[in-house]
Coordinates of C-alpha atoms and ligand atoms in Angstrom, one line a residue:
X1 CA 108.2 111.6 116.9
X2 CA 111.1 109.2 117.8
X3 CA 114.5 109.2 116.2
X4 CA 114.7 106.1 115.6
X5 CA 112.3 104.1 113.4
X6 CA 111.3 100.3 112.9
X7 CA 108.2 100.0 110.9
X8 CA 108.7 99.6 107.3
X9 CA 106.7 102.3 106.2
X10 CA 108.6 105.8 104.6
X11 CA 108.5 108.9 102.9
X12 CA 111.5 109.8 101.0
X13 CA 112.0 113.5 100.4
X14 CA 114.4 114.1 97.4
X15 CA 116.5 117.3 98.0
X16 CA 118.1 116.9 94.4
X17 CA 114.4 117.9 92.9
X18 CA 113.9 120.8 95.3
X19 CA 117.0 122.2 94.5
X20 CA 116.1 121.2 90.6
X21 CA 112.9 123.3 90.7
X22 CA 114.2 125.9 92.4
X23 CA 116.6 126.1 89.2
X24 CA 113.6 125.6 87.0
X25 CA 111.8 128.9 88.0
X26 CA 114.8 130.9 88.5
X27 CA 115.5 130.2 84.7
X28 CA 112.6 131.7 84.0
X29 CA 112.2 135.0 86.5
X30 CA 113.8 138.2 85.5
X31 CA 117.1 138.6 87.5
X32 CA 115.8 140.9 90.1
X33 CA 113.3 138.6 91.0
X34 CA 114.3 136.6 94.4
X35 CA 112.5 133.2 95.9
X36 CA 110.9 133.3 98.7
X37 CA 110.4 129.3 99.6
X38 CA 107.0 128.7 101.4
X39 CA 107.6 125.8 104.2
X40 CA 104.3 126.7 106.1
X41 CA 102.9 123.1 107.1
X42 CA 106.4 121.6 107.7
X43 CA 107.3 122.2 104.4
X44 CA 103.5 120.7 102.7
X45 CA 104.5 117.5 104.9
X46 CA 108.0 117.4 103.2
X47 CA 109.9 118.6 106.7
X48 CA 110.3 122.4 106.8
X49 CA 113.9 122.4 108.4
X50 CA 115.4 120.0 105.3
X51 CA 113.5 121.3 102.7
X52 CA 114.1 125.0 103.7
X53 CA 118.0 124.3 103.9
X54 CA 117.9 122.7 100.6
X55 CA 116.2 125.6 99.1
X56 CA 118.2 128.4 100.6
X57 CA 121.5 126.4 99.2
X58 CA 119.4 126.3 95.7
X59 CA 119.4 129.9 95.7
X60 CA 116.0 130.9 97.5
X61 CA 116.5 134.2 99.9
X62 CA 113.6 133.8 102.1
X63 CA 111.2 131.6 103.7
X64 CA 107.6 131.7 104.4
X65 CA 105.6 129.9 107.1
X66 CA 101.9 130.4 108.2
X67 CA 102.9 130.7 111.5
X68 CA 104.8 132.1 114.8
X69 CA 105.6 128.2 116.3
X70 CA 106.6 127.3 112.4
X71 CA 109.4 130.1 112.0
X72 CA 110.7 129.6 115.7
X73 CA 111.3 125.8 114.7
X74 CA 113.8 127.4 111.6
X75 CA 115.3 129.7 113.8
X76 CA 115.6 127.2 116.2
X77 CA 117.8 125.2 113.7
X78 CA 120.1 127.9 112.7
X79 CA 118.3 129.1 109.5
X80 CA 119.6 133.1 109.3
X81 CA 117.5 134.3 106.1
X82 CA 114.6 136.3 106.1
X83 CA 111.3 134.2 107.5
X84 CA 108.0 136.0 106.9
X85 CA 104.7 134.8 109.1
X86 CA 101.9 134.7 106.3
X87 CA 98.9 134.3 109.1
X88 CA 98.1 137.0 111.7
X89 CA 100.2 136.9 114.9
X90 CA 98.2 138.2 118.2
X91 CA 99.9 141.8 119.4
X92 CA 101.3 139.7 122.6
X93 CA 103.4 137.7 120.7
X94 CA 105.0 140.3 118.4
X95 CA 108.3 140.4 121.1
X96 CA 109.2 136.7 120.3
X97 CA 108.9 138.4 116.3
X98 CA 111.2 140.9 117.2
X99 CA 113.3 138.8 119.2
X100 CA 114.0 135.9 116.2
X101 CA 114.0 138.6 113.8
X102 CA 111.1 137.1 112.3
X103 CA 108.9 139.4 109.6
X104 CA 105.3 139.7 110.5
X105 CA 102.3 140.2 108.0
X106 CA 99.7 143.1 109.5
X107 CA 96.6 144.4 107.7
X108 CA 94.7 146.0 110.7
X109 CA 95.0 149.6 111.6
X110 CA 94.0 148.1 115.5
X111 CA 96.7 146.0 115.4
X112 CA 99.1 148.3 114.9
X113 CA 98.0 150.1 117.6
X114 CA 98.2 147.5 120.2
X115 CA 101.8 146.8 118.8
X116 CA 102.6 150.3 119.6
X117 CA 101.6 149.8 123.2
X118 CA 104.3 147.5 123.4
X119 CA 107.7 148.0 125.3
X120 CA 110.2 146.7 122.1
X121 CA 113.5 146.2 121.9
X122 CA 113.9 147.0 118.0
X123 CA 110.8 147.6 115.9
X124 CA 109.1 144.7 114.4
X125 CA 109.9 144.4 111.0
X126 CA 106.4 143.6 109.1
X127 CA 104.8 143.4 105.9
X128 CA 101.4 144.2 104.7
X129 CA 98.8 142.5 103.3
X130 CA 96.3 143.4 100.5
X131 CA 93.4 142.0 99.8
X132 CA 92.9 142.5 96.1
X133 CA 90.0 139.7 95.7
X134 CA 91.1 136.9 97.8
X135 CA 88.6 137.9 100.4
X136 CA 90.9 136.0 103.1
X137 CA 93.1 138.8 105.3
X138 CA 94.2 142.0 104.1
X139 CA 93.1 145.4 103.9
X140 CA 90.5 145.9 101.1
X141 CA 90.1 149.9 100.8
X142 CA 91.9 152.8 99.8
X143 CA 90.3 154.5 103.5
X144 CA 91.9 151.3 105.2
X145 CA 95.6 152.0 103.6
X146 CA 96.0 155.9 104.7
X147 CA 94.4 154.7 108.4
X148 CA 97.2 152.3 108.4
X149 CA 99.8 154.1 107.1
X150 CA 98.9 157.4 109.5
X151 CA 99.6 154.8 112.2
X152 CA 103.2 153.9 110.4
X153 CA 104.3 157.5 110.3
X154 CA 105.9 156.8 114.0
X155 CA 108.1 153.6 112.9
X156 CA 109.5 153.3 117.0
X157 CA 107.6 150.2 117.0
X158 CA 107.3 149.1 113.3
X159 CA 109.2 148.8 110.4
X160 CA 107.1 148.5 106.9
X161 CA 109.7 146.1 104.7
X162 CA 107.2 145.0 102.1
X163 CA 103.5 144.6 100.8
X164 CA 101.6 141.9 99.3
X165 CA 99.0 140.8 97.5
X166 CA 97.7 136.6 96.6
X167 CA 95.9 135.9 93.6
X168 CA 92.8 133.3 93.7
X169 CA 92.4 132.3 90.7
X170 CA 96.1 132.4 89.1
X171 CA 96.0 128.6 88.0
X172 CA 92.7 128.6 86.2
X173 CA 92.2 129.0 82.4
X174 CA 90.2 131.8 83.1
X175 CA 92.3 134.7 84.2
X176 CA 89.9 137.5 84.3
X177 CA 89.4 137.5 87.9
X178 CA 93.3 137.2 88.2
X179 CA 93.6 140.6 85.8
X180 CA 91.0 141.9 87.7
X181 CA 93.2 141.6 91.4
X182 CA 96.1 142.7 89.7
X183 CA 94.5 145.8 88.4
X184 CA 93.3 146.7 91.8
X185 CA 96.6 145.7 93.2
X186 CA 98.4 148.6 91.2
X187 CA 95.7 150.9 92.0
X188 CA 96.9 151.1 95.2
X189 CA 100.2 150.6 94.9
X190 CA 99.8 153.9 92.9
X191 CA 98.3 155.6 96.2
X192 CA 100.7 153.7 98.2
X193 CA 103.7 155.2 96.6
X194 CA 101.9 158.8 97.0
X195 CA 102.2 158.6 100.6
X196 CA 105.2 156.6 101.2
X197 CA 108.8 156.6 99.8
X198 CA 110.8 154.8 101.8
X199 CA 112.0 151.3 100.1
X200 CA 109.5 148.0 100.8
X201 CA 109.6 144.7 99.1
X202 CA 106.8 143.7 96.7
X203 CA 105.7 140.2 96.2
X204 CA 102.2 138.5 94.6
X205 CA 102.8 135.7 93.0
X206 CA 102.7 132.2 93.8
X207 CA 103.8 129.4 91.9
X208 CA 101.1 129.3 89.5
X209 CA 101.7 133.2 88.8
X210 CA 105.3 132.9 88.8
X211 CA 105.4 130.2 86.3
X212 CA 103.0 131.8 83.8
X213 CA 103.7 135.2 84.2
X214 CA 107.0 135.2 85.4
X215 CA 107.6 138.8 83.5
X216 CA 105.3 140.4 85.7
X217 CA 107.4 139.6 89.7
X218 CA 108.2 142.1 91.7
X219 CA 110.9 141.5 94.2
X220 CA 110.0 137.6 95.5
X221 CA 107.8 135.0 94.6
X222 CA 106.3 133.0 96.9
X223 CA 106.9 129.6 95.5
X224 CA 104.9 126.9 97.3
X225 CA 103.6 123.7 95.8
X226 CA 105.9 123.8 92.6
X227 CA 109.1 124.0 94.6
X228 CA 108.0 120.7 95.8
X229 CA 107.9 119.5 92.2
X230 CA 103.9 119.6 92.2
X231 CA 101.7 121.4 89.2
X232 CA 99.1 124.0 91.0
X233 CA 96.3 122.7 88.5
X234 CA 96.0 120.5 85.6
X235 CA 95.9 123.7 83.3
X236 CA 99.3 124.7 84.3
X237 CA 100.1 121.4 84.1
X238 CA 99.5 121.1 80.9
X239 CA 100.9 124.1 79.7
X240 CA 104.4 122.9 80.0
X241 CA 105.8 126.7 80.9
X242 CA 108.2 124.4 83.5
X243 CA 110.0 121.1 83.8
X244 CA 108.9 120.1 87.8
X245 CA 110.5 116.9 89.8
X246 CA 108.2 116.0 92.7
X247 CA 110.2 115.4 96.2
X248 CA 108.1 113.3 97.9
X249 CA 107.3 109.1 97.2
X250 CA 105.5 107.2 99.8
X251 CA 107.1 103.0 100.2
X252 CA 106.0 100.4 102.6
X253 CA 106.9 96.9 102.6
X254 CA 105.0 93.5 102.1
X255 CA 104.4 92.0 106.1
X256 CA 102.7 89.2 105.1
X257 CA 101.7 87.6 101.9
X258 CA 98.6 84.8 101.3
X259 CA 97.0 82.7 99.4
X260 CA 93.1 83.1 100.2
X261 CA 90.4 81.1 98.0
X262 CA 87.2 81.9 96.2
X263 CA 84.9 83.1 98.2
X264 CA 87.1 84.3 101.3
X265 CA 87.2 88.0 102.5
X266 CA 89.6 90.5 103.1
X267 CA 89.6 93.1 105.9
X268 CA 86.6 94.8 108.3
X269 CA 83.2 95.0 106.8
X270 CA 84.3 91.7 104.6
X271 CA 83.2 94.5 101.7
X272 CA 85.6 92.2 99.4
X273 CA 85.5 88.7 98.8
X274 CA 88.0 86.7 95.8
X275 CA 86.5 85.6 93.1
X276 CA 88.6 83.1 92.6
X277 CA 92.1 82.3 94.5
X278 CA 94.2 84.8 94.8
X279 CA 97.7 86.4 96.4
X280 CA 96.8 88.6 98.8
X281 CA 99.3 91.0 100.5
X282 CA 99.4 93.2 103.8
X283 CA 101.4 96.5 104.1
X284 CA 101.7 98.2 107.4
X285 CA 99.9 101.6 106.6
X286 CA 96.6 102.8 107.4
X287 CA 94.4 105.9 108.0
X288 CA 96.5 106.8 110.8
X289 CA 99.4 107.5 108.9
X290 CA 97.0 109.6 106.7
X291 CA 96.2 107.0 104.6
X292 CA 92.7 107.8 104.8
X293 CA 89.6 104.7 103.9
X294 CA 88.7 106.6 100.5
X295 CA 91.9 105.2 99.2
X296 CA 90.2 102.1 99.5
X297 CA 90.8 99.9 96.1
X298 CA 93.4 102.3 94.3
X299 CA 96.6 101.0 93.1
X300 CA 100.0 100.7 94.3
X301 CA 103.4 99.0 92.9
X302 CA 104.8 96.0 93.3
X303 CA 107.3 94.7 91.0
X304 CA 106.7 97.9 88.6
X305 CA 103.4 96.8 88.1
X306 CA 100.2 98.8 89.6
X307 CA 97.8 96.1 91.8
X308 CA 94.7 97.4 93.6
X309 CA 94.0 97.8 97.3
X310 CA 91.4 95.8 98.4
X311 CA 89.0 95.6 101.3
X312 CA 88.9 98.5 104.0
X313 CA 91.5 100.8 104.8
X314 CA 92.2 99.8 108.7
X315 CA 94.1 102.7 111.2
X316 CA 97.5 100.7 110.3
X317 CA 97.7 98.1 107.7
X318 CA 96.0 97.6 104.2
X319 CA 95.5 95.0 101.9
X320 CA 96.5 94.5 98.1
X321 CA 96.1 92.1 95.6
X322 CA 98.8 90.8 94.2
X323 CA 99.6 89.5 91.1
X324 CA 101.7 86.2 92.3
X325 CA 103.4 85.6 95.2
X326 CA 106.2 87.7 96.7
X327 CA 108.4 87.6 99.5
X328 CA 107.8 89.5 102.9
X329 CA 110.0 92.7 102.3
X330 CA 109.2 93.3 99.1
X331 CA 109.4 97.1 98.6
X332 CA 105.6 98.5 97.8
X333 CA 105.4 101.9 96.3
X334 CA 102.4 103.9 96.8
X335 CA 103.5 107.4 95.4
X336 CA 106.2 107.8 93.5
X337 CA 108.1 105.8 90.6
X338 CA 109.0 102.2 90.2
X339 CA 110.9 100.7 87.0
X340 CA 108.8 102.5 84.6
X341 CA 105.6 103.2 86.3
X342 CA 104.7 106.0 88.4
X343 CA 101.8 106.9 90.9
X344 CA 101.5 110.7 90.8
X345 CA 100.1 112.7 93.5
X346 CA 97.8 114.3 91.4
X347 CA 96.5 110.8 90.8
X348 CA 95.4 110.5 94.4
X349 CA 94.2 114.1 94.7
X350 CA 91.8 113.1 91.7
X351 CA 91.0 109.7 93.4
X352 CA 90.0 111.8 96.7
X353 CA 88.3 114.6 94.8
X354 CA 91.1 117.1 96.3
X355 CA 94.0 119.0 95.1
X356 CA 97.7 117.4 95.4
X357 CA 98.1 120.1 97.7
X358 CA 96.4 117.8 100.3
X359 CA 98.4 114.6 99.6
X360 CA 102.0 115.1 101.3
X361 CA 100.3 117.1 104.1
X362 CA 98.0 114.3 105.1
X363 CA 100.8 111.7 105.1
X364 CA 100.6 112.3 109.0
X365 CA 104.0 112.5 111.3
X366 CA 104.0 108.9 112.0
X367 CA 105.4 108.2 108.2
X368 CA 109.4 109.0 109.0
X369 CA 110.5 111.3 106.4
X370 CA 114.0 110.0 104.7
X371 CA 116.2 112.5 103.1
X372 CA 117.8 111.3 99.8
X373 CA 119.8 112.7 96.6
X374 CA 119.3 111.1 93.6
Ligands
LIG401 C1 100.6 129.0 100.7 C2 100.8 130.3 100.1 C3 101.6 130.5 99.0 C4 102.2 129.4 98.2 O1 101.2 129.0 97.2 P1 101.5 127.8 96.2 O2 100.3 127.8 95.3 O3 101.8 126.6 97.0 O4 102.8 128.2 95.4 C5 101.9 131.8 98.6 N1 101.3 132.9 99.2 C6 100.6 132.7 100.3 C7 100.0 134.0 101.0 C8 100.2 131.5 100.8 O5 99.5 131.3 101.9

């Protein structure tokens, strides 16, 4: 992506409310209990190197990323904390680990094998996962832990620094599958701490866990979607454990505005025809910056006040009907707040039959990302 930017179409990141929920859920963790910022996916679309800076300076003491490339690109801008790789790293790349001082996850017994074929210059620090129900990665038995941690015994190669577990269900209402993964997590922690006594970091939660049990973190949370000011679920949500600012708004500007007559269509497919005459307004977005056709007909701002999308979504402009005429330039606001009206992410996740999870992430890398404070 250039530097430099022309089109009027932004995302403005708000470093203010990461560091704001950062403070949010550190209110509420017991003091022991350290934050471990997730940045995987650049940061859920927010911009990993920013976002991560923000939240190191908010008080978080490591980072997470899903993978190798996305914890080379922090280390790459001088971030010095901890980084732990949450996806599995091939055995050929585990010098480059060692060499960033990067913290790998390993569940395999195999894999530590190949890593001990390797010529290191330090052991690879690493940290392994459990899988207590997720049925993702992770070792699963109680035969799979003493395999692994036989091959840990010689530590030229490998240092274990911590263990982990994710929950699947840790936003529902229901929490009996989440009781049920925690139960077998401390199972075999139990036989874990048989075998091994040497110091390791524990971490399961994520942010829905860490808000609603907060009592019951270990050493880190892993605090995704919420330090990005997002609820994981309507049922947290609701719950109200935690006050949350979202970081991310979407804003484009009117390029062209129209007056079009009864009768007269609007955009590919002529799927939408006025009824009568009407203002009709073009913004310079589309499904290639990840604002994909379903969006076709929901609202936006103008002026404070919400006014539908109409016709199809093209690859870079959209249409919206506006209420009256405005100038070219007017500011457009597709997520996020103007005057007293807001367009949640969750209201586009609902729209698109997703979580908000999705939204920021599919804003594609076209959309510059603008840093602000408010
Ligand atoms: C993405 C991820 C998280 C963060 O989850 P949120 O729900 O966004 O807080 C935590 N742990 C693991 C292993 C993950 O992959």
């Amino acid at each position: 992506m250039a530097d430099q930017f022309y089109r009027d179409t932004w995302a403005e990141i708000n470093l203010d409310a990461i560091a704001y929920n950062i403070q949010q859920i550190k209110r509420k963790l017991p003091r022991y209990s350290d934050i471990m910022a997730v940045v995987k996916a650049n940061a859920y679309g927010h911009g990993a190197v920013d976002v991560a800076k923000e939240a190191i300076s908010a008080g978080a003491g490591m980072l997470a990323v899903a993978l190798l490339e996305e914890a080379e690109e922090l280390r790459d801008a001088g971030i010095e904390v901890p980084i732990l790789v949450f996806g599995r790293v091939s055995p050929r790349d585990v010098p480059i680990a060692v060499e960033r001082d990067i913290t790998l996850t390993f569940f395999q017994a195999d894999w530590l094998r190949e890593v001990k074929q390797l010529q290191l210059s330090q052991p690879v620090s690493l940290h392994m996962k459990w899988d207590t129900g997720m049925g993702r990665v992770g070792l699963r038995t109680e035969e799979e832990l003493l395999a692994i941690l036989g091959e840990l015994e010689d530590q030229h190669a490998a240092t274990l620094t911590g263990l982990y577990t994710h929950f699947a269900t840790a936003d529902e209402a229901d929490l009996s599958y989440f009781h049920m993964q925690y139960r077998r997590f401390e199972d075999l922690l139990k036989l874990f701490k048989r075998y091994w006594d040497q110091p390791v970091v524990i971490h399961t939660g994520n942010s829905a866990a860490s808000i609603r049990f907060p009592e019951e973190m270990q050493h880190y949370i892993r605090f995704g979607i919420s330090l990005y000011g997002l609820y994981p679920s309507t049922v947290v949500k609701n719950e109200r454990e935690i006050d949350l600012q979202p970081a991310f708004s979407l804003h484009t500007r009117l390029i062209h505005v129209k007056k079009i007559e009864a009768g007269e269509s609007v955009s590919y497919g002529a799927t939408y025809t006025a009824e009568r005459e009407e203002w009709i307004g073009t913004i310079p977005i589309g499904y290639a910056d990840g604002w994909t056709r379903k969006l076709q007909g929901i609202d936006v701002l103008v002026d404070g006040k919400r006014m539908p999308t109409v016709g199809r979504v093209c690859m870079d402009q959209t249409m919206i009907r506006l209420d009256k005429e405005y100038p070219v330039g007017t500011k457009v606001t597709l997520i996020g707040k103007q005057v007293e009206e807001e367009i949640e992410a969750d209201e586009l996740a609902s729209w698109l039959d997703t979580i908000n999870y999705e939204i920021p992430c599919m804003i594609s890398a076209r959309v510059p990302r603008i840093y602000t404070r408010r």
